[in-house]
XYZ file of C-alpha atoms in Angstrom:
334
model
C 143.342 236.451 -107.607
C 140.161 234.946 -106.227
C 138.043 232.993 -108.659
C 134.783 234.712 -109.458
C 131.644 232.597 -109.418
C 129.384 232.564 -112.457
C 126.377 232.266 -110.179
C 124.302 234.973 -108.543
C 123.570 234.580 -104.862
C 119.927 234.333 -103.945
C 117.861 234.367 -100.800
C 117.161 230.651 -100.580
C 118.629 228.935 -97.558
C 121.852 227.071 -98.377
C 121.924 223.317 -98.515
C 122.485 221.950 -94.996
C 125.323 219.462 -94.488
C 125.445 217.674 -91.135
C 128.277 215.394 -90.001
C 127.602 212.825 -87.295
C 130.689 212.284 -85.133
C 130.614 209.265 -82.849
C 132.964 207.622 -80.407
C 136.341 206.728 -81.967
C 135.578 208.613 -85.191
C 138.529 209.527 -87.412
C 139.437 213.226 -87.082
C 140.917 213.461 -90.594
C 137.631 212.803 -92.397
C 135.814 215.135 -90.018
C 138.394 217.777 -90.935
C 137.918 217.097 -94.656
C 134.167 217.620 -94.356
C 134.695 220.829 -92.372
C 137.232 222.152 -94.895
C 135.095 221.438 -97.958
C 131.592 222.174 -96.674
C 132.028 224.268 -93.525
C 134.339 227.174 -94.360
C 133.086 230.582 -95.416
C 133.804 231.435 -99.070
C 134.366 235.216 -99.299
C 136.140 234.686 -102.626
C 132.814 233.452 -104.036
C 130.685 236.146 -102.443
C 128.445 233.612 -100.719
C 128.487 230.536 -98.532
C 127.929 227.230 -100.296
C 126.515 225.222 -97.400
C 125.018 225.466 -93.945
C 127.333 223.134 -92.038
C 127.024 221.513 -88.616
C 128.711 218.822 -86.578
C 126.587 216.712 -84.261
C 127.120 213.832 -81.885
C 124.928 211.469 -79.848
C 126.844 212.385 -76.669
C 127.927 215.729 -75.139
C 131.545 214.473 -74.993
C 132.867 212.336 -77.840
C 136.314 210.709 -77.568
C 137.890 210.715 -81.006
C 140.055 207.973 -82.475
C 142.543 206.451 -80.022
C 141.726 209.165 -77.484
C 143.622 211.837 -79.424
C 141.171 214.436 -78.164
C 137.590 214.784 -76.965
C 135.011 216.669 -79.016
C 132.611 218.888 -77.083
C 130.333 221.819 -77.778
C 128.625 220.407 -80.914
C 124.931 219.874 -81.537
C 123.076 216.797 -80.425
C 121.988 214.030 -82.751
C 118.696 215.820 -83.361
C 120.586 218.123 -85.780
C 120.681 215.197 -88.223
C 116.917 215.516 -88.644
C 117.347 218.768 -90.600
C 120.187 217.554 -92.865
C 119.896 217.776 -96.636
C 123.183 215.871 -96.797
C 124.154 213.628 -93.880
C 127.768 212.476 -93.544
C 127.868 209.375 -91.356
C 130.489 208.328 -88.784
C 133.601 206.476 -89.877
C 136.111 204.841 -87.562
C 138.848 202.168 -87.616
C 137.029 199.585 -85.455
C 134.805 198.401 -88.288
C 133.681 195.232 -86.475
C 132.150 197.120 -83.550
C 128.409 197.762 -84.050
C 127.320 201.373 -84.417
C 124.963 203.004 -81.938
C 121.298 202.170 -82.541
C 120.385 205.864 -82.322
C 122.912 206.746 -85.059
C 121.672 203.983 -87.342
C 118.072 205.071 -86.825
C 118.966 208.682 -87.640
C 120.527 207.494 -90.901
C 117.424 205.450 -91.794
C 115.148 208.418 -91.142
C 117.323 210.724 -93.218
C 117.289 208.242 -96.086
C 113.525 207.796 -95.847
C 112.889 211.545 -96.180
C 115.211 211.825 -99.191
C 118.381 213.244 -97.685
C 121.674 212.565 -99.442
C 123.950 210.186 -97.505
C 127.759 210.243 -97.594
C 130.211 207.737 -96.136
C 133.925 208.528 -96.059
C 136.277 205.534 -95.845
C 134.855 203.088 -93.262
C 131.643 205.120 -93.234
C 130.411 202.576 -95.777
C 130.187 200.107 -92.887
C 127.887 202.499 -91.041
C 125.617 202.908 -94.071
C 125.540 199.162 -94.688
C 124.757 198.443 -91.031
C 121.852 200.894 -91.281
C 120.531 198.801 -94.177
C 120.458 201.606 -96.752
C 123.124 200.075 -99.020
C 121.362 196.802 -99.810
C 121.499 196.288 -103.580
C 123.444 199.545 -104.024
C 126.933 200.380 -105.283
C 129.526 201.502 -102.770
C 133.233 201.552 -102.030
C 135.400 201.461 -98.922
C 139.083 201.331 -98.067
C 140.742 198.433 -99.911
C 142.116 196.852 -96.739
C 138.585 196.217 -95.444
C 137.135 194.830 -98.671
C 137.046 191.176 -97.581
C 135.524 192.037 -94.216
C 132.914 194.245 -95.834
C 131.878 191.621 -98.388
C 131.617 188.943 -95.719
C 129.330 191.089 -93.531
C 127.274 192.784 -96.275
C 127.039 190.461 -99.288
C 124.021 192.305 -100.717
C 126.055 195.488 -101.260
C 127.764 195.870 -104.671
C 131.229 196.772 -103.392
C 133.690 198.348 -105.866
C 137.139 198.098 -104.375
C 139.520 199.724 -106.838
C 137.971 203.190 -107.189
C 138.339 206.480 -105.321
C 134.633 207.026 -104.774
C 131.218 205.851 -105.913
C 128.339 208.222 -106.691
C 125.163 206.163 -106.580
C 122.809 209.128 -106.695
C 121.549 209.788 -103.191
C 124.262 207.674 -101.522
C 127.942 208.419 -102.058
C 130.942 206.630 -100.583
C 134.693 207.155 -100.783
C 137.725 204.957 -100.253
C 140.700 205.737 -97.981
C 141.164 208.995 -96.112
C 142.463 211.280 -98.889
C 139.604 210.165 -101.158
C 137.277 212.037 -98.793
C 138.587 215.218 -100.394
C 138.024 213.821 -103.880
C 134.437 212.942 -103.030
C 133.866 216.242 -101.245
C 134.987 218.199 -104.325
C 132.884 215.933 -106.526
C 129.822 216.839 -104.436
C 130.643 220.556 -104.695
C 131.027 220.157 -108.455
C 127.718 218.297 -108.648
C 125.941 220.955 -106.577
C 127.577 224.175 -107.813
C 129.468 223.419 -111.032
C 133.081 223.136 -112.123
C 134.060 226.799 -111.555
C 133.084 226.743 -107.899
C 134.660 223.331 -107.338
C 137.887 224.625 -108.879
C 137.836 227.599 -106.536
C 137.410 225.339 -103.525
C 140.199 223.011 -104.730
C 142.582 225.945 -105.193
C 141.978 227.030 -101.618
C 142.678 223.438 -100.558
C 145.781 223.333 -102.805
C 144.400 219.994 -103.966
C 143.811 218.428 -107.361
C 140.645 219.939 -108.798
C 139.431 216.735 -110.321
C 140.385 213.109 -109.876
C 137.799 210.906 -111.509
C 136.035 208.515 -109.143
C 137.044 205.565 -111.309
C 140.742 206.052 -110.616
C 142.547 203.448 -108.544
C 142.588 203.776 -104.769
C 146.361 203.713 -104.605
C 149.232 204.254 -106.997
C 152.370 202.177 -107.303
C 154.753 205.031 -106.539
C 153.015 208.105 -105.054
C 156.290 210.059 -104.798
C 158.557 209.907 -107.866
C 161.979 208.487 -107.119
C 163.707 210.984 -109.421
C 162.630 214.546 -110.277
C 163.138 214.015 -114.014
C 160.343 211.397 -114.020
C 157.739 213.906 -112.833
C 154.679 214.202 -115.023
C 154.048 217.792 -113.960
C 155.644 219.510 -117.007
C 153.803 217.447 -119.598
C 150.521 217.687 -117.657
C 150.808 221.463 -117.418
C 151.608 221.695 -121.134
C 148.689 219.456 -122.103
C 146.280 221.512 -119.990
C 147.276 224.573 -122.007
C 146.676 222.758 -125.317
C 143.517 220.748 -124.711
C 141.973 222.102 -127.927
C 144.821 220.605 -129.965
C 144.719 217.062 -131.389
C 146.724 215.539 -128.537
C 147.672 211.894 -128.673
C 149.357 209.542 -126.247
C 152.330 209.229 -128.598
C 152.548 213.005 -128.844
C 152.514 213.392 -125.065
C 155.167 210.696 -124.795
C 157.357 212.529 -127.284
C 156.851 215.729 -125.311
C 158.010 213.904 -122.182
C 160.917 212.296 -124.129
C 159.774 208.780 -123.269
C 158.095 205.946 -125.113
C 154.272 205.579 -125.039
C 154.682 202.446 -122.920
C 156.795 204.345 -120.379
C 154.282 207.193 -120.308
C 151.486 204.694 -119.590
C 153.497 203.199 -116.742
C 154.161 206.616 -115.217
C 150.539 207.660 -115.447
C 149.489 204.413 -113.767
C 152.171 204.722 -111.099
C 151.734 208.416 -110.317
C 148.089 209.173 -111.124
C 146.388 205.797 -111.049
C 144.873 206.303 -114.509
C 145.781 206.229 -118.210
C 146.898 209.171 -120.343
C 143.756 208.970 -122.493
C 141.428 208.841 -119.472
C 143.230 211.815 -117.928
C 142.958 213.813 -121.144
C 139.243 213.071 -121.474
C 138.575 214.118 -117.872
C 140.511 217.363 -118.307
C 138.709 218.177 -121.529
C 135.319 217.488 -120.011
C 136.140 219.739 -117.030
C 137.152 222.513 -119.466
C 133.904 222.050 -121.410
C 131.905 222.464 -118.211
C 133.778 225.655 -117.352
C 133.110 227.064 -120.825
C 129.390 226.385 -120.479
C 129.330 228.011 -117.040
C 131.075 231.096 -118.437
C 128.368 231.550 -121.049
C 129.488 229.764 -124.220
C 126.164 228.677 -125.742
C 127.212 226.961 -128.975
C 127.729 223.259 -128.393
C 130.087 222.792 -131.328
C 132.249 225.684 -130.112
C 132.477 224.169 -126.625
C 133.414 220.800 -128.125
C 136.078 222.343 -130.356
C 137.631 224.567 -127.654
C 137.772 221.708 -125.160
C 139.268 219.265 -127.659
C 136.270 216.897 -127.582
C 135.701 217.233 -131.298
C 131.987 217.253 -131.938
C 128.861 218.283 -130.110
C 127.621 214.708 -130.273
C 130.757 213.446 -128.514
C 130.482 216.160 -125.876
C 126.810 215.378 -125.297
C 127.502 211.645 -124.906
C 130.418 212.220 -122.496
C 128.464 214.648 -120.325
C 125.522 212.304 -120.038
C 127.783 209.374 -119.179
C 130.162 211.151 -116.780
C 127.994 213.887 -115.255
C 124.451 212.659 -115.791
C 123.360 215.918 -117.488
C 123.087 217.031 -121.091
C 124.903 220.257 -122.044
C 121.552 222.076 -122.098
C 120.637 220.772 -118.639
C 124.068 221.730 -117.359
C 123.722 225.248 -118.758
C 120.304 225.679 -117.172
C 121.692 224.577 -113.814
C 125.118 226.241 -113.778
C 125.164 228.830 -116.577
C 125.488 232.610 -116.097
C 122.670 234.216 -114.149
C 121.608 231.017 -112.409
C 121.621 230.414 -108.700
C 123.437 227.444 -107.191
C 120.340 225.335 -107.767
C 119.055 222.438 -105.717
C 121.695 220.105 -104.363
């Protein structure tokens, strides 16, 4: 059954997301942006974004000549972007077009949000908007990036970095993680969960998780974490512990830690905290107004703990979150 939004549609124009596609751009990240920001959302009763692709040339050969993109807007479309997603491509040593870099600088100067997927961090850095800022990029280009842009604070072992008005993600699949993070930031956890279900993708992987895991596909089915994860998600309000989860999985706590690191790139405690915080956000969006009740039902214990976690992880207090995403509110400014 389609997930119902807790928000009421309003007449304000949706937030405009524009993707610049340039010569040799990667089609996967372009597809991720289209899937997350460009599709209609009948299950929500409204469209989340006004989405456009643009290019500096009428014909744009994509990566390795796989296909040629035509029929999209010209680079002038970037001038109206509220969020501008910049080009990414595998030839990171080749300078970007001057017109593209200037469009990025103008967007940044007027306050637009900038997003770089994978090697898009190189484009942002070349435009000069990342100086002194936090960012990430694919791990295999970390040395090259640091050598070329020493003033950027590169974080190499994370999925994505949210530095306010500039956001960057690591390798290709992390574009989906960052895209869902942006949807969650703009429209709340319920809407982001609806989008992730349509993608059949994990609703929330924290940006601080590692870029890669030791063993993405379990070697044996009986080592899968899926059963214990599903059970824990149904019992987040219970006093769950790492040792208790390990017993549920019939392994030692040390083995459970190894499997979480290998398969999810995080620790059991960090995963539990992220799941509980996501549940707390959903409860607030659905109308639960008592902070202590939200904390208890999400397993976060006290209102003070919930308040501290939300401020640290989301950047909003529970009251601010309720005002922005609670029942009867519009999607709010992105």
